[in-house]
Short mmCIF file of C-alpha atoms in Angstrom, two decimals:
data_model
loop_
_atom_site.label_atom_id
_atom_site.label_comp_id
_atom_site.label_asym_id
_atom_site.label_seq_id
_atom_site.Cartn_x
_atom_site.Cartn_y
_atom_site.Cartn_z
CA UNK A 767 -26.31 25.58 44.74
CA UNK A 768 -28.19 22.73 46.37
CA UNK A 769 -30.30 23.18 49.51
CA UNK A 770 -28.55 21.29 52.37
CA UNK A 771 -31.36 21.62 54.93
CA UNK A 772 -34.08 20.27 52.61
CA UNK A 773 -31.82 18.05 50.44
CA UNK A 774 -32.68 20.10 47.36
CA UNK A 775 -30.70 19.73 44.13
CA UNK A 776 -29.36 22.74 42.20
CA UNK A 777 -30.00 23.04 38.47
CA UNK A 778 -27.27 21.87 36.15
CA UNK A 779 -25.52 24.37 33.87
CA UNK A 780 -26.59 24.85 30.26
CA UNK A 781 -24.68 23.22 27.38
CA UNK A 782 -22.98 24.83 24.38
CA UNK A 783 -24.03 23.34 21.02
CA UNK A 784 -22.84 23.89 17.47
CA UNK A 785 -25.73 23.64 15.01
CA UNK A 786 -25.28 23.51 11.22
CA UNK A 787 -27.43 26.05 9.39
CA UNK A 788 -27.74 26.89 5.69
CA UNK A 789 -26.55 30.32 4.52
CA UNK A 790 -24.21 30.62 7.48
CA UNK A 791 -20.55 31.51 6.84
CA UNK A 792 -17.40 31.49 8.95
CA UNK A 793 -17.01 35.19 8.15
CA UNK A 794 -20.54 35.75 9.50
CA UNK A 795 -19.64 34.01 12.79
CA UNK A 796 -16.50 36.14 13.12
CA UNK A 797 -18.44 39.36 12.57
CA UNK A 798 -21.29 38.38 14.89
CA UNK A 799 -19.07 37.11 17.69
CA UNK A 800 -15.76 39.02 17.55
CA UNK A 801 -14.75 37.69 21.00
CA UNK A 802 -15.33 34.07 19.81
CA UNK A 803 -16.47 33.15 23.31
CA UNK A 804 -19.69 31.27 23.98
CA UNK A 805 -21.09 30.80 27.47
CA UNK A 806 -24.24 28.85 28.36
CA UNK A 807 -26.60 29.86 31.18
CA UNK A 808 -26.11 29.06 34.86
CA UNK A 809 -28.41 26.59 36.62
CA UNK A 810 -30.83 27.96 39.24
CA UNK A 811 -30.22 27.45 42.96
CA UNK A 812 -32.40 25.00 44.86
CA UNK A 813 -34.91 26.90 47.04
CA UNK A 814 -37.87 26.29 49.30
CA UNK A 815 -40.18 27.13 46.37
CA UNK A 816 -38.35 24.88 43.88
CA UNK A 817 -36.25 22.16 45.47
CA UNK A 818 -35.04 21.04 42.05
CA UNK A 819 -33.30 24.05 40.53
CA UNK A 820 -33.98 24.81 36.88
CA UNK A 821 -31.36 23.88 34.26
CA UNK A 822 -29.31 26.74 32.78
CA UNK A 823 -30.16 27.97 29.28
CA UNK A 824 -28.32 26.17 26.46
CA UNK A 825 -26.26 28.23 24.04
CA UNK A 826 -26.58 27.39 20.35
CA UNK A 827 -23.94 28.58 17.89
CA UNK A 828 -24.96 28.40 14.23
CA UNK A 829 -22.22 27.26 11.85
CA UNK A 830 -22.16 26.46 8.11
CA UNK A 831 -22.58 22.81 7.00
CA UNK A 832 -19.23 21.20 6.18
CA UNK A 833 -17.59 22.16 9.46
CA UNK A 834 -15.06 19.95 11.23
CA UNK A 835 -14.56 20.57 14.94
CA UNK A 836 -10.94 20.28 15.97
CA UNK A 837 -9.33 20.58 19.42
CA UNK A 838 -6.22 22.63 20.18
CA UNK A 839 -3.98 19.60 19.68
CA UNK A 840 -5.39 18.94 16.19
CA UNK A 841 -7.74 16.07 17.10
CA UNK A 842 -11.04 16.03 15.21
CA UNK A 843 -13.91 15.56 17.65
CA UNK A 844 -16.86 15.93 15.30
CA UNK A 845 -18.25 17.24 12.04
CA UNK A 846 -21.50 18.77 10.85
CA UNK A 847 -22.28 17.98 7.23
CA UNK A 848 -25.97 18.80 6.85
CA UNK A 849 -28.26 21.60 8.04
CA UNK A 850 -29.85 20.75 11.40
CA UNK A 851 -27.03 18.48 12.61
CA UNK A 852 -25.89 19.28 16.16
CA UNK A 853 -22.72 18.78 18.16
CA UNK A 854 -22.36 19.11 21.92
CA UNK A 855 -19.24 21.25 22.32
CA UNK A 856 -19.24 21.82 26.11
CA UNK A 857 -21.44 20.18 28.73
CA UNK A 858 -22.82 22.15 31.66
CA UNK A 859 -21.72 21.23 35.19
CA UNK A 860 -23.93 19.31 37.62
CA UNK A 861 -25.97 21.22 40.19
CA UNK A 862 -25.18 20.94 43.88
CA UNK A 863 -26.52 17.78 45.54
CA UNK A 864 -25.82 15.47 48.48
CA UNK A 865 -23.01 13.80 46.45
CA UNK A 866 -21.21 17.14 45.97
CA UNK A 867 -21.91 18.54 49.44
CA UNK A 868 -24.60 20.70 47.77
CA UNK A 869 -21.93 22.69 45.89
CA UNK A 870 -22.28 23.01 42.08
CA UNK A 871 -19.69 21.47 39.74
CA UNK A 872 -17.93 23.46 37.05
CA UNK A 873 -19.01 22.93 33.46
CA UNK A 874 -16.71 21.96 30.58
CA UNK A 875 -14.48 24.62 29.10
CA UNK A 876 -12.98 23.96 25.69
CA UNK A 877 -11.11 25.67 22.89
CA UNK A 878 -12.39 24.43 19.54
CA UNK A 879 -11.25 25.32 16.04
CA UNK A 880 -13.85 25.41 13.26
CA UNK A 881 -12.45 24.04 10.02
CA UNK A 882 -14.65 24.45 6.95
CA UNK A 883 -14.37 21.94 4.14
CA UNK A 884 -16.23 22.28 0.89
CA UNK A 885 -18.94 19.72 0.20
CA UNK A 886 -19.43 18.86 -3.48
CA UNK A 887 -20.41 15.81 -5.52
CA UNK A 888 -17.33 16.02 -7.73
CA UNK A 889 -13.90 17.52 -7.06
CA UNK A 890 -11.70 18.58 -9.99
CA UNK A 891 -8.10 17.50 -9.41
CA UNK A 892 -5.19 18.60 -11.60
CA UNK A 893 -1.93 20.51 -11.81
CA UNK A 894 -2.08 24.23 -12.67
CA UNK A 895 -2.98 25.02 -16.27
CA UNK A 896 -4.62 21.63 -16.89
CA UNK A 897 -7.73 23.63 -17.81
CA UNK A 898 -9.86 22.89 -14.74
CA UNK A 899 -11.34 26.40 -14.52
CA UNK A 900 -12.18 26.39 -18.25
CA UNK A 901 -13.74 22.95 -17.88
CA UNK A 902 -15.85 24.05 -14.92
CA UNK A 903 -17.17 27.05 -16.87
CA UNK A 904 -18.05 24.75 -19.83
CA UNK A 905 -19.92 22.08 -17.87
CA UNK A 906 -21.56 24.31 -15.25
CA UNK A 907 -22.85 27.78 -14.53
CA UNK A 908 -19.73 28.87 -12.67
CA UNK A 909 -17.65 31.80 -13.95
CA UNK A 910 -14.15 31.22 -12.57
CA UNK A 911 -11.18 33.45 -13.43
CA UNK A 912 -9.29 31.87 -16.31
CA UNK A 913 -5.71 32.71 -17.25
CA UNK A 914 -3.32 31.35 -19.86
CA UNK A 915 -0.37 31.00 -17.47
CA UNK A 916 -0.07 28.38 -14.68
CA UNK A 917 -2.57 30.31 -12.64
CA UNK A 918 -3.67 28.37 -9.64
CA UNK A 919 -7.19 28.99 -8.35
CA UNK A 920 -6.76 30.58 -4.96
CA UNK A 921 -10.33 30.07 -3.75
CA UNK A 922 -12.32 26.91 -4.38
CA UNK A 923 -14.89 27.57 -7.12
CA UNK A 924 -18.22 25.79 -6.98
CA UNK A 925 -20.36 25.18 -10.05
CA UNK A 926 -23.53 23.21 -10.69
CA UNK A 927 -24.21 21.01 -13.70
CA UNK A 928 -27.89 21.28 -14.66
CA UNK A 929 -29.52 18.34 -16.45
CA UNK A 930 -32.67 18.27 -18.58
CA UNK A 931 -34.61 16.43 -15.81
CA UNK A 932 -33.65 19.21 -13.33
CA UNK A 933 -31.07 17.05 -11.55
CA UNK A 934 -28.15 19.16 -10.27
CA UNK A 935 -24.63 17.96 -9.54
CA UNK A 936 -22.18 20.23 -7.73
CA UNK A 937 -18.60 20.38 -9.01
CA UNK A 938 -15.74 22.04 -7.14
CA UNK A 939 -12.64 23.35 -8.86
CA UNK A 940 -10.13 23.22 -6.06
CA UNK A 941 -6.83 25.11 -5.95
CA UNK A 942 -4.33 23.46 -8.32
CA UNK A 943 -1.96 20.92 -6.87
CA UNK A 944 1.77 21.12 -7.37
CA UNK A 945 4.36 18.43 -6.72
CA UNK A 946 4.96 18.38 -2.98
CA UNK A 947 1.48 19.64 -2.01
CA UNK A 948 1.20 17.01 0.72
CA UNK A 949 4.07 18.73 2.55
CA UNK A 950 2.17 22.00 2.30
CA UNK A 951 3.87 23.51 -0.74
CA UNK A 952 1.66 25.83 -2.76
CA UNK A 953 -1.92 25.47 -1.59
CA UNK A 954 -0.96 22.15 -0.01
CA UNK A 955 -3.28 21.00 2.73
CA UNK A 956 -5.73 23.84 2.13
CA UNK A 957 -6.52 22.15 -1.17
CA UNK A 958 -6.29 18.52 -0.13
CA UNK A 959 -8.63 18.82 2.87
CA UNK A 960 -11.46 19.87 0.52
CA UNK A 961 -11.05 16.71 -1.58
CA UNK A 962 -11.92 14.63 1.49
CA UNK A 963 -15.49 15.91 1.34
CA UNK A 964 -16.16 15.35 -2.38
CA UNK A 965 -17.96 12.13 -3.32
CA UNK A 966 -15.97 11.54 -6.50
CA UNK A 967 -12.80 12.75 -8.20
CA UNK A 968 -12.49 14.10 -11.72
CA UNK A 969 -8.83 14.25 -12.67
CA UNK A 970 -8.06 16.75 -15.40
CA UNK A 971 -4.78 16.41 -17.34
CA UNK A 972 -3.29 18.26 -20.29
CA UNK A 973 -2.75 15.74 -23.12
CA UNK A 974 0.45 17.52 -24.15
CA UNK A 975 1.96 17.17 -20.65
CA UNK A 976 2.87 19.78 -18.06
CA UNK A 977 5.81 21.86 -16.90
CA UNK A 978 5.34 24.30 -14.02
CA UNK A 979 8.41 26.42 -14.84
CA UNK A 980 11.71 26.24 -16.70
CA UNK A 981 13.36 24.96 -13.52
CA UNK A 982 11.02 21.99 -13.13
CA UNK A 983 10.94 18.78 -15.13
CA UNK A 984 8.50 18.27 -18.00
CA UNK A 985 5.86 15.62 -17.23
CA UNK A 986 3.80 13.65 -19.76
CA UNK A 987 0.04 13.17 -19.22
CA UNK A 988 0.67 9.67 -17.81
CA UNK A 989 3.37 10.91 -15.41
CA UNK A 990 1.04 13.74 -14.35
CA UNK A 991 -1.66 11.20 -13.40
CA UNK A 992 0.85 9.20 -11.33
CA UNK A 993 2.11 12.33 -9.57
CA UNK A 994 -1.42 13.52 -8.77
CA UNK A 995 -2.21 10.06 -7.39
CA UNK A 996 0.95 10.16 -5.28
CA UNK A 997 0.04 13.58 -3.81
CA UNK A 998 -3.46 12.35 -2.89
CA UNK A 999 -2.06 9.14 -1.41
CA UNK A 1000 0.59 10.90 0.69
CA UNK A 1001 -2.02 13.20 2.20
CA UNK A 1002 -4.58 10.47 2.92
CA UNK A 1003 -4.63 6.98 1.43
CA UNK A 1004 -8.45 6.79 1.42
CA UNK A 1005 -8.60 9.55 -1.21
CA UNK A 1006 -7.29 7.11 -3.82
CA UNK A 1007 -10.21 4.74 -3.14
CA UNK A 1008 -12.83 7.33 -4.19
CA UNK A 1009 -14.61 6.71 -7.52
CA UNK A 1010 -12.66 8.59 -10.20
CA UNK A 1011 -13.12 9.78 -13.78
CA UNK A 1012 -10.37 11.12 -16.05
CA UNK A 1013 -10.84 14.08 -18.40
CA UNK A 1014 -8.02 14.37 -20.93
CA UNK A 1015 -8.08 18.03 -21.92
CA UNK A 1016 -6.72 20.11 -24.85
CA UNK A 1017 -7.58 17.51 -27.50
CA UNK A 1018 -7.60 20.34 -30.09
CA UNK A 1019 -3.78 20.57 -29.94
CA UNK A 1020 -1.57 19.00 -32.67
CA UNK A 1021 -0.37 15.44 -31.87
CA UNK A 1022 -3.22 15.08 -29.31
CA UNK A 1023 -4.59 11.91 -30.95
CA UNK A 1024 -1.18 10.18 -30.92
CA UNK A 1025 -0.58 11.25 -27.33
CA UNK A 1026 -4.02 9.92 -26.34
CA UNK A 1027 -3.33 6.50 -27.93
CA UNK A 1028 -0.05 6.31 -26.01
CA UNK A 1029 -1.76 7.38 -22.76
CA UNK A 1030 -4.54 4.77 -23.15
CA UNK A 1031 -2.00 1.94 -23.58
CA UNK A 1032 -0.09 3.22 -20.52
CA UNK A 1033 -3.28 3.34 -18.45
CA UNK A 1034 -4.19 -0.23 -19.45
CA UNK A 1035 -0.87 -1.57 -18.11
CA UNK A 1036 0.44 1.09 -15.72
CA UNK A 1037 2.91 -1.31 -14.07
CA UNK A 1038 4.91 -1.56 -17.33
CA UNK A 1039 5.55 2.20 -17.37
CA UNK A 1040 6.24 3.01 -13.72
CA UNK A 1041 10.00 3.05 -14.44
CA UNK A 1042 9.47 6.43 -16.16
CA UNK A 1043 9.27 8.10 -12.74
CA UNK A 1044 11.73 8.38 -9.87
CA UNK A 1045 11.02 5.68 -7.28
CA UNK A 1046 9.85 8.08 -4.53
CA UNK A 1047 7.25 9.52 -6.89
CA UNK A 1048 5.56 6.23 -7.74
CA UNK A 1049 2.22 5.75 -5.92
CA UNK A 1050 1.58 2.52 -4.01
CA UNK A 1051 -1.75 2.11 -5.83
CA UNK A 1052 -2.76 3.46 -9.21
CA UNK A 1053 -6.17 5.10 -9.57
CA UNK A 1054 -8.86 3.03 -11.29
CA UNK A 1055 -10.80 5.30 -13.65
CA UNK A 1056 -14.44 4.45 -14.30
CA UNK A 1057 -14.24 6.36 -17.60
CA UNK A 1058 -11.60 8.21 -19.62
CA UNK A 1059 -13.11 11.11 -21.58
CA UNK A 1060 -11.08 13.12 -24.14
CA UNK A 1061 -12.28 16.76 -24.12
CA UNK A 1062 -11.42 20.17 -25.49
CA UNK A 1063 -12.70 23.21 -23.63
CA UNK A 1064 -11.62 25.23 -26.70
CA UNK A 1065 -13.79 23.41 -29.30
CA UNK A 1066 -16.35 21.90 -26.89
CA UNK A 1067 -15.42 18.33 -27.93
CA UNK A 1068 -16.45 15.69 -25.36
CA UNK A 1069 -18.13 18.16 -22.98
CA UNK A 1070 -21.63 16.63 -23.27
CA UNK A 1071 -20.19 13.13 -22.98
CA UNK A 1072 -18.31 14.19 -19.83
CA UNK A 1073 -21.49 15.58 -18.27
CA UNK A 1074 -23.29 12.30 -19.06
CA UNK A 1075 -20.43 10.25 -17.52
CA UNK A 1076 -20.45 12.36 -14.35
CA UNK A 1077 -24.23 11.84 -14.04
CA UNK A 1078 -23.96 8.09 -14.65
CA UNK A 1079 -21.14 7.72 -12.10
CA UNK A 1080 -22.96 9.73 -9.40
CA UNK A 1081 -26.22 7.79 -9.99
CA UNK A 1082 -24.44 4.41 -9.83
CA UNK A 1083 -22.74 5.37 -6.58
CA UNK A 1084 -26.04 6.55 -5.05
CA UNK A 1085 -27.69 3.28 -6.09
CA UNK A 1086 -24.84 1.29 -4.52
CA UNK A 1087 -25.18 3.25 -1.26
CA UNK A 1088 -28.97 2.70 -1.26
CA UNK A 1089 -28.44 -1.01 -1.80
CA UNK A 1090 -26.00 -1.18 1.12
CA UNK A 1091 -28.44 0.77 3.30
CA UNK A 1092 -31.30 -1.60 2.36
CA UNK A 1093 -29.13 -4.64 3.19
CA UNK A 1094 -28.20 -3.17 6.59
CA UNK A 1095 -31.86 -2.44 7.38
CA UNK A 1096 -32.86 -5.97 6.40
CA UNK A 1097 -30.09 -7.46 8.53
CA UNK A 1098 -31.17 -5.40 11.55
CA UNK A 1099 -34.78 -6.48 11.03
CA UNK A 1100 -33.81 -10.16 10.78
CA UNK A 1101 -31.60 -9.92 13.89
CA UNK A 1102 -34.35 -8.28 15.98
CA UNK A 1103 -36.89 -10.90 14.82
CA UNK A 1104 -34.50 -13.72 15.74
CA UNK A 1105 -33.91 -12.16 19.16
CA UNK A 1106 -37.70 -11.96 19.71
CA UNK A 1107 -38.10 -15.61 18.70
CA UNK A 1108 -35.30 -16.71 21.01
CA UNK A 1109 -36.70 -14.60 23.85
CA UNK A 1110 -40.09 -16.37 23.74
#
């Protein structure tokens, strides 16, 4: 409350903030705050001793990095990607003053959904049984469950590639896509939302092709790449613009070399082979692969080369981002100097 007789102003209400913090989990938040209700402190009344009332205490809610904040109607209002980042979720109301007839105003009240997306340097993308889990265990220190049937990873698995100079690159094996994932079949959106946060894509295809079940059509390696591209594109077009590498797995199988030669010629001129797929399955844009690496998780062929390619691709991208940042800084500096000169 304000103080009408002395014209004193009441303290404004505290704010509710979400703050990203390492080692925090969504499960931890649920256990710590079962009611999922967060209220900031109330502002102090104006009094003879303190005409300006004190502001209410802010409420800070710690959340894991990688959180998107979404309103009830599905609109994203913010995201916290790194530890220490803050988001103002609900603002406290103004204290009573002359403008409000010395009555306090109500603070904001909001319902917010916390949506956690995985953050990794590289996201493995492929249909079930392409060998993504095996590949992750070969290139990193992860120990995912590996099965010989089209077993789709239910939880995202995160591994780290360690290099001789102590550089680490995180790789996420995300739940396997199936045709129609964009319409929420299989793991659908649960899978695709994680890809948004990875810096680069590593598509993994089986050189001998893929068939989910006896009821579904057999797809060659080239058709698999087109279908994966289509699924990414239908979910969010920007996903197809991410830097991408292609790992062609199971090179130890018979006929793998012939299949690889055929795949390479198809990838060089994809437009000539689009007729192989039904029209609605053809992507608007084909993915441009920085490198195509034949590998075998069974014999270990190509694994070291793949790790080197991932490192090179990540380093090049970081250098490009640094260059863009330097150019922006320089432009800002030049603009402010010009403004100073013109202001003289």
